[in-house]
Tab-separated table of C-alpha atoms in Angstrom:
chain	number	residue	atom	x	y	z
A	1	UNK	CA	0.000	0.000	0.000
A	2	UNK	CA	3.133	2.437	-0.525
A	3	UNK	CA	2.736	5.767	-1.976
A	4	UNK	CA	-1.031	6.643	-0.269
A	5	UNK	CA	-2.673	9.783	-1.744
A	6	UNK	CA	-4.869	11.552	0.101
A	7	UNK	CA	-8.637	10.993	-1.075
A	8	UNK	CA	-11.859	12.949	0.318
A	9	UNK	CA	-15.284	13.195	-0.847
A	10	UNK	CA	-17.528	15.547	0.753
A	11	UNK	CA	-20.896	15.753	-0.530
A	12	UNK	CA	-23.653	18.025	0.707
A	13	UNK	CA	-27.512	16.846	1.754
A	14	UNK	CA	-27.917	15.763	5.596
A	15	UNK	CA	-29.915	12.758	6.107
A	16	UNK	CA	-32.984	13.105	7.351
A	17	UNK	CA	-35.811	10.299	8.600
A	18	UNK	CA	-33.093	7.889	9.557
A	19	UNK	CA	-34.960	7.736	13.385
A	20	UNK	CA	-32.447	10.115	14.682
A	21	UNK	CA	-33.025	13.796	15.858
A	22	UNK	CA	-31.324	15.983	13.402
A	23	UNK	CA	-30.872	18.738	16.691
A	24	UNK	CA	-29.813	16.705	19.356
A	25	UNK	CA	-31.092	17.903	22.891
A	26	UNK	CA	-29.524	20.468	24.777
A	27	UNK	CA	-31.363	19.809	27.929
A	28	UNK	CA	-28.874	18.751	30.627
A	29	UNK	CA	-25.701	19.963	29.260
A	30	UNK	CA	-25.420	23.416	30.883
A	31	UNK	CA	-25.966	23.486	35.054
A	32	UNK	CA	-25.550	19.680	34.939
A	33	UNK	CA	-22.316	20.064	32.965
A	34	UNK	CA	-20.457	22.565	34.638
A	35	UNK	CA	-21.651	20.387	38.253
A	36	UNK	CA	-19.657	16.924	36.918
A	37	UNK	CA	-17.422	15.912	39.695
A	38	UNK	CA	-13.979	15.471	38.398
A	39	UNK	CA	-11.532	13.045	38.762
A	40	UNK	CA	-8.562	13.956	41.586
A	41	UNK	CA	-5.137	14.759	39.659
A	42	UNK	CA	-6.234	17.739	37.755
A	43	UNK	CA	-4.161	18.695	35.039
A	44	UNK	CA	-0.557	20.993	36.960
A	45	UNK	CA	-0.899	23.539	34.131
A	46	UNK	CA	-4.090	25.437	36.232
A	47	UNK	CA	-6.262	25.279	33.458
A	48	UNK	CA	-9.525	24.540	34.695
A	49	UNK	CA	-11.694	21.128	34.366
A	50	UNK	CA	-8.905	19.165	32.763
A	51	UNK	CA	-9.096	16.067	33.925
A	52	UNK	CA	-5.965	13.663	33.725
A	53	UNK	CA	-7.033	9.911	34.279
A	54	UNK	CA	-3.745	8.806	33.481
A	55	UNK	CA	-1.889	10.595	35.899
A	56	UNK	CA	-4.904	8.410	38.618
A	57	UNK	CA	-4.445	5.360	40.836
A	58	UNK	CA	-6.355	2.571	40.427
A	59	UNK	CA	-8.541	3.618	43.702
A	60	UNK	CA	-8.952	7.324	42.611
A	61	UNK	CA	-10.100	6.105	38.944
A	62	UNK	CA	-12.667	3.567	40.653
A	63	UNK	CA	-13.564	6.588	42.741
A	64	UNK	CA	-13.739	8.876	39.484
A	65	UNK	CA	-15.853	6.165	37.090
A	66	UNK	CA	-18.296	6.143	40.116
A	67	UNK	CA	-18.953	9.491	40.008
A	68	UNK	CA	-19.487	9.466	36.399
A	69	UNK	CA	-22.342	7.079	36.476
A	70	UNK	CA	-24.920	8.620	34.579
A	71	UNK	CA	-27.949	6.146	34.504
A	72	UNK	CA	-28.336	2.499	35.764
A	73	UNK	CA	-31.782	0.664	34.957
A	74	UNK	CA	-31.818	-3.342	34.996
A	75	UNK	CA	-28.662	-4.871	33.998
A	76	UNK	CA	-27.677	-1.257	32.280
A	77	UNK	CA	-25.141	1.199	33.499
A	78	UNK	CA	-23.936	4.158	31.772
A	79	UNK	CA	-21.229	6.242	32.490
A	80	UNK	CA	-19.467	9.444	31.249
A	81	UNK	CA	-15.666	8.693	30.084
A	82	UNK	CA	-13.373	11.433	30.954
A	83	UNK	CA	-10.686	11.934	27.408
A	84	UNK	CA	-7.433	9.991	28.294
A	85	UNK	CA	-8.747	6.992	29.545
A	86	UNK	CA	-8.097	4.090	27.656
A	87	UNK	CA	-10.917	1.543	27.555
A	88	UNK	CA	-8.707	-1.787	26.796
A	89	UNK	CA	-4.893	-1.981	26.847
A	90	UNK	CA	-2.467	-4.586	27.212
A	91	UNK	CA	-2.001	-6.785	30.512
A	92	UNK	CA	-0.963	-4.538	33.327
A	93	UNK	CA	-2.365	-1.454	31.700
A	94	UNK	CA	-4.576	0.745	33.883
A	95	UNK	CA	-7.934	0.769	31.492
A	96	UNK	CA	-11.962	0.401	32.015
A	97	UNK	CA	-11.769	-2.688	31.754
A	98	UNK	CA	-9.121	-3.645	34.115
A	99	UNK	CA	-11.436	-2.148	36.684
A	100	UNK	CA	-14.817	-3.285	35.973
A	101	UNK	CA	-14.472	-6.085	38.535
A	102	UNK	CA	-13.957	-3.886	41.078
A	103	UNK	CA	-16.423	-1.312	39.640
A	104	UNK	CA	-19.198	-4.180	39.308
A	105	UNK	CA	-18.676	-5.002	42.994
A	106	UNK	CA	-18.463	-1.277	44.201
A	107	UNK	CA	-21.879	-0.495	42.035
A	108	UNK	CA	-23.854	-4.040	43.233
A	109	UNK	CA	-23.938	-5.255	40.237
A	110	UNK	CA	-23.051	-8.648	38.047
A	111	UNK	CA	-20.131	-8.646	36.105
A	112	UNK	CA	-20.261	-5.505	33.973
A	113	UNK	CA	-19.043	-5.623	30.417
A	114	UNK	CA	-18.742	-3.325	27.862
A	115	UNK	CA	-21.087	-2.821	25.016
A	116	UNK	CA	-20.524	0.487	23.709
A	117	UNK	CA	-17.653	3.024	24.170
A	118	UNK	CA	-15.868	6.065	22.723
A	119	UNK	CA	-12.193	5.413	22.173
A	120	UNK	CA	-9.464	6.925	24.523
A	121	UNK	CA	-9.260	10.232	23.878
A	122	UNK	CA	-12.828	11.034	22.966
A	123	UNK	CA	-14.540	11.848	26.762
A	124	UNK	CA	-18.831	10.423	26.491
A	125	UNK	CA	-21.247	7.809	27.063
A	126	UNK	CA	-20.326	4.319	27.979
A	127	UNK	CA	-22.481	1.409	27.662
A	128	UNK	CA	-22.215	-1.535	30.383
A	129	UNK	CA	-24.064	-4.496	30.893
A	130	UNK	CA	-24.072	-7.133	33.725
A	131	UNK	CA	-26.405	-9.307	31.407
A	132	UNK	CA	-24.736	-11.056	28.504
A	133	UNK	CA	-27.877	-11.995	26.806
A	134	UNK	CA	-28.549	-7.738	26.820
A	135	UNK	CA	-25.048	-6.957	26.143
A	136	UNK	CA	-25.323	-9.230	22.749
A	137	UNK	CA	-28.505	-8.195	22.132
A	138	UNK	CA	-27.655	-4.464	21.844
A	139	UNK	CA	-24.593	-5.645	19.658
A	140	UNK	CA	-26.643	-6.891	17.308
A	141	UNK	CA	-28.466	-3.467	17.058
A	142	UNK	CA	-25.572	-1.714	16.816
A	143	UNK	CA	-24.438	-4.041	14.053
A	144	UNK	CA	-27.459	-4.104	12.378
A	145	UNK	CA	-27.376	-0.459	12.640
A	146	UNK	CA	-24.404	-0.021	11.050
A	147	UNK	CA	-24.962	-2.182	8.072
A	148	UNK	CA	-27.984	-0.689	7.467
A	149	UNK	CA	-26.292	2.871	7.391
A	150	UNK	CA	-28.508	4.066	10.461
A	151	UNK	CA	-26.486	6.319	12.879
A	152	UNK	CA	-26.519	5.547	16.481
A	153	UNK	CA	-24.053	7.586	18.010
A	154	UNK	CA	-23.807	11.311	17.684
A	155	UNK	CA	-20.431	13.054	18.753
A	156	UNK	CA	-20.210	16.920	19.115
A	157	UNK	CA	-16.386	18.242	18.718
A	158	UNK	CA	-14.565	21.447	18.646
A	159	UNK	CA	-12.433	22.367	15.294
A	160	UNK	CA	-10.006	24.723	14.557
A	161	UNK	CA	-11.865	26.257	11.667
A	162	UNK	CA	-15.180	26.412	10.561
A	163	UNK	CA	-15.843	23.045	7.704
A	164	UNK	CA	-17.321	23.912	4.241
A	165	UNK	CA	-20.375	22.932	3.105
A	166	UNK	CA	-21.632	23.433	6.847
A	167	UNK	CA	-23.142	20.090	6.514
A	168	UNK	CA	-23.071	16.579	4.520
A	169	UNK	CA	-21.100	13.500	4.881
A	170	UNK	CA	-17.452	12.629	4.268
A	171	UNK	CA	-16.281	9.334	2.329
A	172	UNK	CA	-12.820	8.049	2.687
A	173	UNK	CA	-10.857	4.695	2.578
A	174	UNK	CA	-8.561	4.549	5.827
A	175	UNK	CA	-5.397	2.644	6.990
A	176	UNK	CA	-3.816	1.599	9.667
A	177	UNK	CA	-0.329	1.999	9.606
A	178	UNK	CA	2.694	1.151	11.871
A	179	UNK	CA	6.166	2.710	11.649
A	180	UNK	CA	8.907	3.051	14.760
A	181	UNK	CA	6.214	1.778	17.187
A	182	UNK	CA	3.780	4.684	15.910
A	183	UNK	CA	0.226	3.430	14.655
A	184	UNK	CA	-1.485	6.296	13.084
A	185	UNK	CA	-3.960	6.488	10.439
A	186	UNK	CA	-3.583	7.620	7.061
A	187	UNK	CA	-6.529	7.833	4.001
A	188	UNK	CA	-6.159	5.704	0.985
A	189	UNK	CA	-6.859	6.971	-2.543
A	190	UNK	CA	-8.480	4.703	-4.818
A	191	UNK	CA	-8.155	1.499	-2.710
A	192	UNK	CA	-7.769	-1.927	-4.728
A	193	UNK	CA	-9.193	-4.860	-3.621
A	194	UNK	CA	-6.149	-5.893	-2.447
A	195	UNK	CA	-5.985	-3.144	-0.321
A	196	UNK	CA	-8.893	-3.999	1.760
A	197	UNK	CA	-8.198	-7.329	2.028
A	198	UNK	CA	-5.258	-5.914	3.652
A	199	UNK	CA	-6.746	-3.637	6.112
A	200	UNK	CA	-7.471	-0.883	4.000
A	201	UNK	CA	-11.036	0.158	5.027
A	202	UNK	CA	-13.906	2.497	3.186
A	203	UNK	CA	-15.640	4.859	6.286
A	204	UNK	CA	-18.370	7.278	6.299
A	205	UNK	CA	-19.275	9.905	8.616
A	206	UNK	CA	-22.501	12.326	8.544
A	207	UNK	CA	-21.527	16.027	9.969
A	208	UNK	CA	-23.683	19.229	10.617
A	209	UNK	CA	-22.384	22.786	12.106
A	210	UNK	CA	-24.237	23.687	14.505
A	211	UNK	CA	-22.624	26.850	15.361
A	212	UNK	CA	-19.810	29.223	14.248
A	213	UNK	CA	-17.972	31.700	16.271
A	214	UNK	CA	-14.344	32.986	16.333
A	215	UNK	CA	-13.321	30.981	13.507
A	216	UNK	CA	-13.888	27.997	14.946
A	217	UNK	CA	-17.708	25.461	15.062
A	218	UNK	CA	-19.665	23.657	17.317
A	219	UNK	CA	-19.828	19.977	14.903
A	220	UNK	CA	-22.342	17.493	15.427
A	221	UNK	CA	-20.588	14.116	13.850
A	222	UNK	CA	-22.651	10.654	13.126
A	223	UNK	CA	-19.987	7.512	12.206
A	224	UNK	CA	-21.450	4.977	10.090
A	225	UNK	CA	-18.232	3.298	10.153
A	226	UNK	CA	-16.240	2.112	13.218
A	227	UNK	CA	-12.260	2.703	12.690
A	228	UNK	CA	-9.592	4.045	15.212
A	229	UNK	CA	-9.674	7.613	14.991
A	230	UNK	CA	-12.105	7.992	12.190
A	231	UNK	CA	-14.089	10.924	13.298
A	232	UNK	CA	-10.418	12.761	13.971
A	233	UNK	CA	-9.220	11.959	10.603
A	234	UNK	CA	-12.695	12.775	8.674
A	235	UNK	CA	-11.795	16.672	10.477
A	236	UNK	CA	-8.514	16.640	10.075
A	237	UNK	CA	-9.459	15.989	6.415
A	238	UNK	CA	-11.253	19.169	6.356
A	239	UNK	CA	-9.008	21.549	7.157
A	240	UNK	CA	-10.481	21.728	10.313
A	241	UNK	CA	-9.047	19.584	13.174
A	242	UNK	CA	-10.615	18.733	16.317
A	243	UNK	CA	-9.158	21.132	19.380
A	244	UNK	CA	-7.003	18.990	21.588
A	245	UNK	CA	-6.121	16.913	18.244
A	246	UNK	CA	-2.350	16.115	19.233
A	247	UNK	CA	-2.349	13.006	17.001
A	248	UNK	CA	-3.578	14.362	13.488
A	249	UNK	CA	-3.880	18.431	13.644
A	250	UNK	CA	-0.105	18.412	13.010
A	251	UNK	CA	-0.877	17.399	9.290
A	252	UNK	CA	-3.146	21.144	8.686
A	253	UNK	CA	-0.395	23.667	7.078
A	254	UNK	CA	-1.256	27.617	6.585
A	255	UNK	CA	0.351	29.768	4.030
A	256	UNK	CA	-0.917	33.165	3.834
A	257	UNK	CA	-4.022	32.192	5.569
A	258	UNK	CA	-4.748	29.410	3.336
A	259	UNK	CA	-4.892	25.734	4.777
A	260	UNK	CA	-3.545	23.233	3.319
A	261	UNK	CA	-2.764	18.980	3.422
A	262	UNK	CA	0.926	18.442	4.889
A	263	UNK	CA	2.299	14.710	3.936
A	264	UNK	CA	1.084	12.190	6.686
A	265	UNK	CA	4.139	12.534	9.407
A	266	UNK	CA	5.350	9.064	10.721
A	267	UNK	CA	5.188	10.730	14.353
A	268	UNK	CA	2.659	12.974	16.151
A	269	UNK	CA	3.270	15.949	17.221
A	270	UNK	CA	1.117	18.530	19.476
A	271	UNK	CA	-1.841	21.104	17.911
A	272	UNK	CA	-0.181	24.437	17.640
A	273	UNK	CA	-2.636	27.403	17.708
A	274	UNK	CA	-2.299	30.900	16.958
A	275	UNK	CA	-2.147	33.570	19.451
A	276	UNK	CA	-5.613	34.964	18.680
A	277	UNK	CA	-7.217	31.805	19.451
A	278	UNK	CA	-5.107	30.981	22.716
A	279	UNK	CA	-6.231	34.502	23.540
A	280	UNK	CA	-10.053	33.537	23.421
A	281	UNK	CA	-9.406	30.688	25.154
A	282	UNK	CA	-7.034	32.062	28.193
A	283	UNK	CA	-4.168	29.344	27.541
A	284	UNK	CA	-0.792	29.475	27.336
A	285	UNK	CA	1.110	28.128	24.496
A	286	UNK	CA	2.155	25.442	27.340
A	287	UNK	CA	-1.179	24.433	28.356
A	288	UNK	CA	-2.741	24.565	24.764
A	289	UNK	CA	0.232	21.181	24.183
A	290	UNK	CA	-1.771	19.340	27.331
A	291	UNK	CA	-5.249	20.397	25.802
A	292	UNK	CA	-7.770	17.853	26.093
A	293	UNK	CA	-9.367	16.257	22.643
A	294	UNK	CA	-13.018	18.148	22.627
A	295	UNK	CA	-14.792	15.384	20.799
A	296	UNK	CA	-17.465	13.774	22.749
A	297	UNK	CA	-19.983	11.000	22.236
A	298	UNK	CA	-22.953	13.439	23.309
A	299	UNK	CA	-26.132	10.758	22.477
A	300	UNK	CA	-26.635	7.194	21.547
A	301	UNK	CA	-29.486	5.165	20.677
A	302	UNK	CA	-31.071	2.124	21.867
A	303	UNK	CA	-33.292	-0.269	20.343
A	304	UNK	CA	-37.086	0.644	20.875
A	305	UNK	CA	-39.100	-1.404	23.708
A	306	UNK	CA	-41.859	-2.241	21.196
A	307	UNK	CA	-42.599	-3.237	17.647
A	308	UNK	CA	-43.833	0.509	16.953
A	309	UNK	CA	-42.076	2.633	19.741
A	310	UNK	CA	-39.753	5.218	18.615
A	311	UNK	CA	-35.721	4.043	19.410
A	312	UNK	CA	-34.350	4.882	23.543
A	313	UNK	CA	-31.719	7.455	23.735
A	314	UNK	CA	-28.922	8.340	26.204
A	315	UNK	CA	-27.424	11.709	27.126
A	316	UNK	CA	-24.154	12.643	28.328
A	317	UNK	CA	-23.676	16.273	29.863
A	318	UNK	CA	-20.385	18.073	28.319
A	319	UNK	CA	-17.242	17.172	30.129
A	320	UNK	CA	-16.353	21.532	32.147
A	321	UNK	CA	-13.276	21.895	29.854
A	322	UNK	CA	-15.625	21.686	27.255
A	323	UNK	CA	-18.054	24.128	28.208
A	324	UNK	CA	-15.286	26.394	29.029
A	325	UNK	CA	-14.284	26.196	25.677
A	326	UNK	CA	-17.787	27.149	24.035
A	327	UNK	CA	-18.067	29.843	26.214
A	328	UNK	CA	-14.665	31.242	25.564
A	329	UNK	CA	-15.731	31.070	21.738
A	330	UNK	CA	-18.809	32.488	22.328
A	331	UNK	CA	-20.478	29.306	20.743
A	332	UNK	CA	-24.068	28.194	22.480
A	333	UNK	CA	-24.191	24.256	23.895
């Protein structure tokens, strides 16, 4: 798979009637946000509301994941990630799974497993069961779901620009690549069929604007693809990475205010802003390195009760650094 080009395809025209609110609600991401007990080990640079699970003990991250719980009903618990944490790893690893024993005994539950989850840096909802039948279940919605091309998650980020059209989806083939003990992922022009029998794989991601304000946006994002770092890429893509992006906003150049693709780098390297935006935002050029990724999983769906009933959602409030942010830019949650 040498010599990858770059390769997106945006096309306007949001889906609509697909079951899914195209506004998601706001209700409970304002008071209820900026009230979200944080983790101990807050982030040394003084920036408020960064959490820093990796810098926790096991005991303080049990502590933290039990003040996330969001929801329990029947063998379901939900919970709201903070960015950072890893949910698998290898052995030894401090992840949400290495503590769900504990967490299922300190919550009264069965063994909890997980059904749904945002990836490590993303911060949002978390789907646990202490049911396998309901854990499998749900899978099979999700999978079903997916093949179908029905959105069931819906992710709200940050971006360091504002994406044009303001709305539509974005088609690319991705890859998973490995160089000096560096995975990152890189898009694929024009995949052959020996690429994807290789690992090469075609994803899809719906996107709105829902707000604008000091050149950056307020992004609603729907994956109808699961791949590491998808919804970071599909931005990135853009021209318009995700704030706290210190894996792929590297690859955005600027010459004479116009943005532009730099050649995938075999290592990442921290999101560099410009002074009027760390202005706005009351960071140093220190603390912006530490920033936190603002892409959340904000809403997810869950298979309707009855044969006619319209499909279950679940709400997670905005992690504070988050709504610091919007209010800094002057965007509305």
């Amino acid at each position: 798979m040498g010599g990858f080009r770059v390769w997106g395809r945006v096309s306007g025209g949001w889906r609509r009637g697909l079951g899914v609110c195209s506004r998601p609600r706001h209700a409970g991401c304002d008071a209820r946000a900026r009230r979200q007990p944080q983790p101990r080990g807050s982030d040394p640079s003084g920036a408020p509301g960064w959490p820093r699970p990796g810098g926790l003990g096991r005991e303080e991250l049990l502590d933290a994941l039990r003040a996330a719980q969001l929801h329990r009903e029947g063998p379901l618990v939900t919970l709201n990630k903070p960015p950072g944490l890893p949910v698998s790893g290898k052995p030894g690893e401090l992840t949400l799974q290495s503590v769900l024993p504990e967490l299922s005994q300190a919550l009264g539950t069965g063994p909890l497993q997980v059904v749904r989850a945002p990836g490590k840096e993303p911060s949002g909802l978390v789907l646990l069961s202490s049911c396998p039948e309901t854990a499998s279940r749900l899978q099979k919605y999700f999978s079903h779901c997916r093949k179908a091309q029905r959105p069931t998650a819906t992710y709200w980020a940050v971006t360091d620009g504002i994406p044009t059209p303001s709305e539509g989806k974005i088609c690319v083939a991705l890859a998973l690549v490995h160089t000096d003990d560096v995975s990152r992922v890189v898009p694929v022009k024009s995949p052959s069929r020996k690429d994807i029998v290789e690992g090469v794989k075609r994803t899809l991601s719906h996107f709105r604007v829902m707000a604008t304000g000091s050149g950056c946006a307020l992004v609603q994002l729907q994956p109808l693809t699961g791949f590491p770092c998808q919804l970071q890429v599909h931005l990135m893509l853009q021209l318009c990475p995700v704030l706290g992006d210190h894996a792929y906003a590297a690859r955005v150049g600027t010459v004479l205010g116009q943005r532009f693709l730099l050649p995938a780098d075999a290592r990442p390297r921290t999101q560099v802003l410009d002074d009027a935006l760390l202005g706005l935002l009351r960071l140093t050029p220190a603390q912006a390195t530490r920033l936190p990724l603002h892409l959340h999983l904000h809403r997810l769906l869950l298979p309707s009760t009855s044969r006619r009933g319209a499909p279950g959602e679940l709400l997670a409030p905005l992690p504070p650094y988050f709504s610091r942010t919007l209010q800094c830019l002057g965007l509305p949650e």
